[in-house]
PDB file of C-alpha atoms in Angstrom:
ATOM      1  CA  UNK H   4       0.625  -5.270  21.536  1.00 77.00           C
ATOM      2  CA  UNK H   5       2.275  -2.533  19.520  1.00 88.00           C
ATOM      3  CA  UNK H   6       0.690   0.863  19.071  1.00 92.00           C
ATOM      4  CA  UNK H   7       2.161   3.786  17.172  1.00 95.00           C
ATOM      5  CA  UNK H   8       1.829   7.227  18.719  1.00 96.00           C
ATOM      6  CA  UNK H   9       2.185  10.121  16.297  1.00 97.00           C
ATOM      7  CA  UNK H  10       3.041  13.709  17.121  1.00 96.00           C
ATOM      8  CA  UNK H  11       4.375  16.861  15.509  1.00 97.00           C
ATOM      9  CA  UNK H  12       1.540  17.907  13.241  1.00 97.00           C
ATOM     10  CA  UNK H  13       0.013  21.331  13.196  1.00 97.00           C
ATOM     11  CA  UNK H  14      -0.472  24.545  11.272  1.00 98.00           C
ATOM     12  CA  UNK H  15       2.482  26.043   9.447  1.00 98.00           C
ATOM     13  CA  UNK H  16       2.971  28.773   6.870  1.00 98.00           C
ATOM     14  CA  UNK H  17       4.219  27.983   3.372  1.00 98.00           C
ATOM     15  CA  UNK H  18       7.969  27.576   3.402  1.00 98.00           C
ATOM     16  CA  UNK H  19       7.968  26.459   7.017  1.00 98.00           C
ATOM     17  CA  UNK H  20       9.027  23.167   8.535  1.00 98.00           C
ATOM     18  CA  UNK H  21       7.554  20.436  10.687  1.00 98.00           C
ATOM     19  CA  UNK H  22       8.963  17.249  12.147  1.00 98.00           C
ATOM     20  CA  UNK H  23       6.605  14.330  12.602  1.00 98.00           C
ATOM     21  CA  UNK H  24       7.387  11.564  15.068  1.00 98.00           C
ATOM     22  CA  UNK H  25       6.030   8.048  15.316  1.00 97.00           C
ATOM     23  CA  UNK H  26       6.883   6.196  18.515  1.00 95.00           C
ATOM     24  CA  UNK H  27       5.940   2.567  19.180  1.00 94.00           C
ATOM     25  CA  UNK H  28       4.356   2.085  22.584  1.00 92.00           C
ATOM     26  CA  UNK H  29       5.365  -1.567  22.694  1.00 88.00           C
ATOM     27  CA  UNK H  30       8.547  -3.409  21.910  1.00 87.00           C
ATOM     28  CA  UNK H  31       9.333  -4.554  18.383  1.00 90.00           C
ATOM     29  CA  UNK H  32      11.848  -7.281  17.770  1.00 90.00           C
ATOM     30  CA  UNK H  33      12.696  -6.219  14.242  1.00 91.00           C
ATOM     31  CA  UNK H  34      11.527  -3.732  11.648  1.00 91.00           C
ATOM     32  CA  UNK H  35      11.504  -4.491   7.938  1.00 92.00           C
ATOM     33  CA  UNK H  36       9.879  -1.387   6.468  1.00 95.00           C
ATOM     34  CA  UNK H  37       8.796   1.998   7.754  1.00 95.00           C
ATOM     35  CA  UNK H  38       6.855   4.636   5.912  1.00 97.00           C
ATOM     36  CA  UNK H  39       4.756   7.756   5.985  1.00 98.00           C
ATOM     37  CA  UNK H  40       1.507   8.129   4.076  1.00 98.00           C
ATOM     38  CA  UNK H  41      -0.854  11.035   3.656  1.00 98.00           C
ATOM     39  CA  UNK H  42      -4.459  11.511   2.685  1.00 97.00           C
ATOM     40  CA  UNK H  43      -6.589  14.575   2.023  1.00 94.00           C
ATOM     41  CA  UNK H  44     -10.337  14.778   1.330  1.00 88.00           C
ATOM     42  CA  UNK H  45     -11.235  13.450  -2.087  1.00 88.00           C
ATOM     43  CA  UNK H  46      -7.856  11.834  -2.617  1.00 92.00           C
ATOM     44  CA  UNK H  47      -6.463   8.366  -2.112  1.00 94.00           C
ATOM     45  CA  UNK H  48      -3.937   7.632   0.580  1.00 96.00           C
ATOM     46  CA  UNK H  49      -0.508   8.047  -0.974  1.00 97.00           C
ATOM     47  CA  UNK H  50       2.947   6.938   0.028  1.00 98.00           C
ATOM     48  CA  UNK H  51       5.100   9.916   0.961  1.00 98.00           C
ATOM     49  CA  UNK H  52       8.342   8.296   2.066  1.00 98.00           C
ATOM     50  CA  UNK H  53       9.595   4.924   3.184  1.00 98.00           C
ATOM     51  CA  UNK H  54      12.654   3.031   4.343  1.00 96.00           C
ATOM     52  CA  UNK H  55      12.892  -0.461   2.926  1.00 94.00           C
ATOM     53  CA  UNK H  56      15.417  -3.224   3.527  1.00 79.00           C
ATOM     54  CA  UNK H  57      16.743  -1.212   6.431  1.00 69.00           C
ATOM     55  CA  UNK H  58      18.660   1.262   4.279  1.00 81.00           C
ATOM     56  CA  UNK H  59      16.869   2.127   1.049  1.00 94.00           C
ATOM     57  CA  UNK H  60      14.716   5.243   1.017  1.00 97.00           C
ATOM     58  CA  UNK H  61      11.996   6.153  -1.453  1.00 97.00           C
ATOM     59  CA  UNK H  62      10.118   9.409  -1.795  1.00 98.00           C
ATOM     60  CA  UNK H  63       7.140  10.602  -3.746  1.00 98.00           C
ATOM     61  CA  UNK H  64       8.203  12.908  -6.557  1.00 97.00           C
ATOM     62  CA  UNK H  65       6.257  15.748  -5.001  1.00 97.00           C
ATOM     63  CA  UNK H  66       8.366  15.742  -1.825  1.00 98.00           C
ATOM     64  CA  UNK H  67      11.819  14.828  -3.100  1.00 97.00           C
ATOM     65  CA  UNK H  68      14.422  17.250  -1.859  1.00 97.00           C
ATOM     66  CA  UNK H  69      12.094  18.613   0.831  1.00 98.00           C
ATOM     67  CA  UNK H  70      11.197  15.660   3.075  1.00 98.00           C
ATOM     68  CA  UNK H  71      13.520  13.272   4.885  1.00 98.00           C
ATOM     69  CA  UNK H  72      12.509  10.028   6.562  1.00 97.00           C
ATOM     70  CA  UNK H  73      14.671   8.518   9.286  1.00 96.00           C
ATOM     71  CA  UNK H  74      14.524   6.053  12.146  1.00 94.00           C
ATOM     72  CA  UNK H  75      16.191   6.032  15.537  1.00 92.00           C
ATOM     73  CA  UNK H  76      17.320   2.449  15.990  1.00 86.00           C
ATOM     74  CA  UNK H  77      17.662   2.917  19.739  1.00 87.00           C
ATOM     75  CA  UNK H  78      13.914   3.224  20.271  1.00 89.00           C
ATOM     76  CA  UNK H  79      12.434   2.510  16.814  1.00 91.00           C
ATOM     77  CA  UNK H  80      10.982   5.987  16.564  1.00 95.00           C
ATOM     78  CA  UNK H  81      10.318   7.054  12.978  1.00 96.00           C
ATOM     79  CA  UNK H  82      10.610  10.663  11.884  1.00 97.00           C
ATOM     80  CA  UNK H  83       9.558  12.697   8.900  1.00 98.00           C
ATOM     81  CA  UNK H  84      11.356  16.016   8.566  1.00 98.00           C
ATOM     82  CA  UNK H  85       9.343  18.272   6.284  1.00 98.00           C
ATOM     83  CA  UNK H  86      10.951  21.432   4.947  1.00 98.00           C
ATOM     84  CA  UNK H  87       9.813  24.048   2.447  1.00 98.00           C
ATOM     85  CA  UNK H  88       6.218  23.060   3.032  1.00 98.00           C
ATOM     86  CA  UNK H  89       3.633  23.886   0.397  1.00 97.00           C
ATOM     87  CA  UNK H  90      -0.162  24.178   0.595  1.00 97.00           C
ATOM     88  CA  UNK H  91      -0.337  20.945  -1.408  1.00 96.00           C
ATOM     89  CA  UNK H  92       1.262  19.137   1.523  1.00 97.00           C
ATOM     90  CA  UNK H  93      -1.864  19.702   3.608  1.00 97.00           C
ATOM     91  CA  UNK H  94      -3.209  16.291   4.617  1.00 98.00           C
ATOM     92  CA  UNK H  95      -3.552  13.767   7.387  1.00 98.00           C
ATOM     93  CA  UNK H  96      -0.257  11.954   7.794  1.00 98.00           C
ATOM     94  CA  UNK H  97      -0.024   8.333   8.904  1.00 98.00           C
ATOM     95  CA  UNK H  98       3.038   6.335   9.824  1.00 97.00           C
ATOM     96  CA  UNK H  99       3.400   2.633   9.226  1.00 97.00           C
ATOM     97  CA  UNK H 100       5.849   0.102  10.590  1.00 95.00           C
ATOM     98  CA  UNK H 101       6.070  -3.397   9.222  1.00 95.00           C
ATOM     99  CA  UNK H 102       7.769  -5.517  11.836  1.00 93.00           C
ATOM    100  CA  UNK H 103       7.809  -8.508  14.127  1.00 94.00           C
ATOM    101  CA  UNK H 104       6.955  -8.373  17.828  1.00 92.00           C
ATOM    102  CA  UNK H 105       9.085 -11.455  18.411  1.00 92.00           C
ATOM    103  CA  UNK H 106      11.618 -13.322  16.321  1.00 93.00           C
ATOM    104  CA  UNK H 107       9.225 -16.040  15.186  1.00 94.00           C
ATOM    105  CA  UNK H 108       6.127 -13.870  14.893  1.00 94.00           C
ATOM    106  CA  UNK H 109       4.812 -12.907  11.457  1.00 94.00           C
ATOM    107  CA  UNK H 110       5.329  -9.543   9.843  1.00 94.00           C
ATOM    108  CA  UNK H 111       2.507  -7.154  10.689  1.00 95.00           C
ATOM    109  CA  UNK H 112       1.654  -3.655   9.508  1.00 96.00           C
ATOM    110  CA  UNK H 113       1.259  -1.286  12.428  1.00 95.00           C
ATOM    111  CA  UNK H 114      -0.424   2.055  11.717  1.00 96.00           C
ATOM    112  CA  UNK H 115      -0.488   5.324  13.572  1.00 97.00           C
ATOM    113  CA  UNK H 116      -3.810   7.066  14.056  1.00 96.00           C
ATOM    114  CA  UNK H 117      -2.798  10.064  11.990  1.00 96.00           C
ATOM    115  CA  UNK H 118      -1.723  13.623  12.596  1.00 97.00           C
ATOM    116  CA  UNK H 119      -3.003  16.671  10.737  1.00 97.00           C
ATOM    117  CA  UNK H 120      -0.681  18.925   8.788  1.00 98.00           C
ATOM    118  CA  UNK H 121      -2.071  22.185   7.457  1.00 98.00           C
ATOM    119  CA  UNK H 122       0.039  24.501   5.325  1.00 97.00           C
ATOM    120  CA  UNK H 123      -1.612  27.872   4.915  1.00 96.00           C
ATOM    121  CA  UNK H 124      -0.798  31.556   5.053  1.00 92.00           C
TER     122      UNK H 124
END
């Protein structure tokens, strides 16, 4: 089985930075799409950033220029570098990897259990 272990969340002051990590605990044969989502009370879960087709990146308008998504192909760890954080970035952040455990296995969405990010002075 594949489980995603998230780390890097915490409390940070406005203007600060955090780096979230998402590390698969099991092997993945191939990855098609990776992404980070966030959700705060009273709001729907929203896509923050993603890597599609192995190279294309997409970002929510609210984080463009501040957040960077990347993946280490050596171990399939996914990162979200968050700079110039704002109070509006406060949320629970979830990573997702769409991939195959084996070559002939179907594509499956694997989700992390979430990590809290709080931006406050």
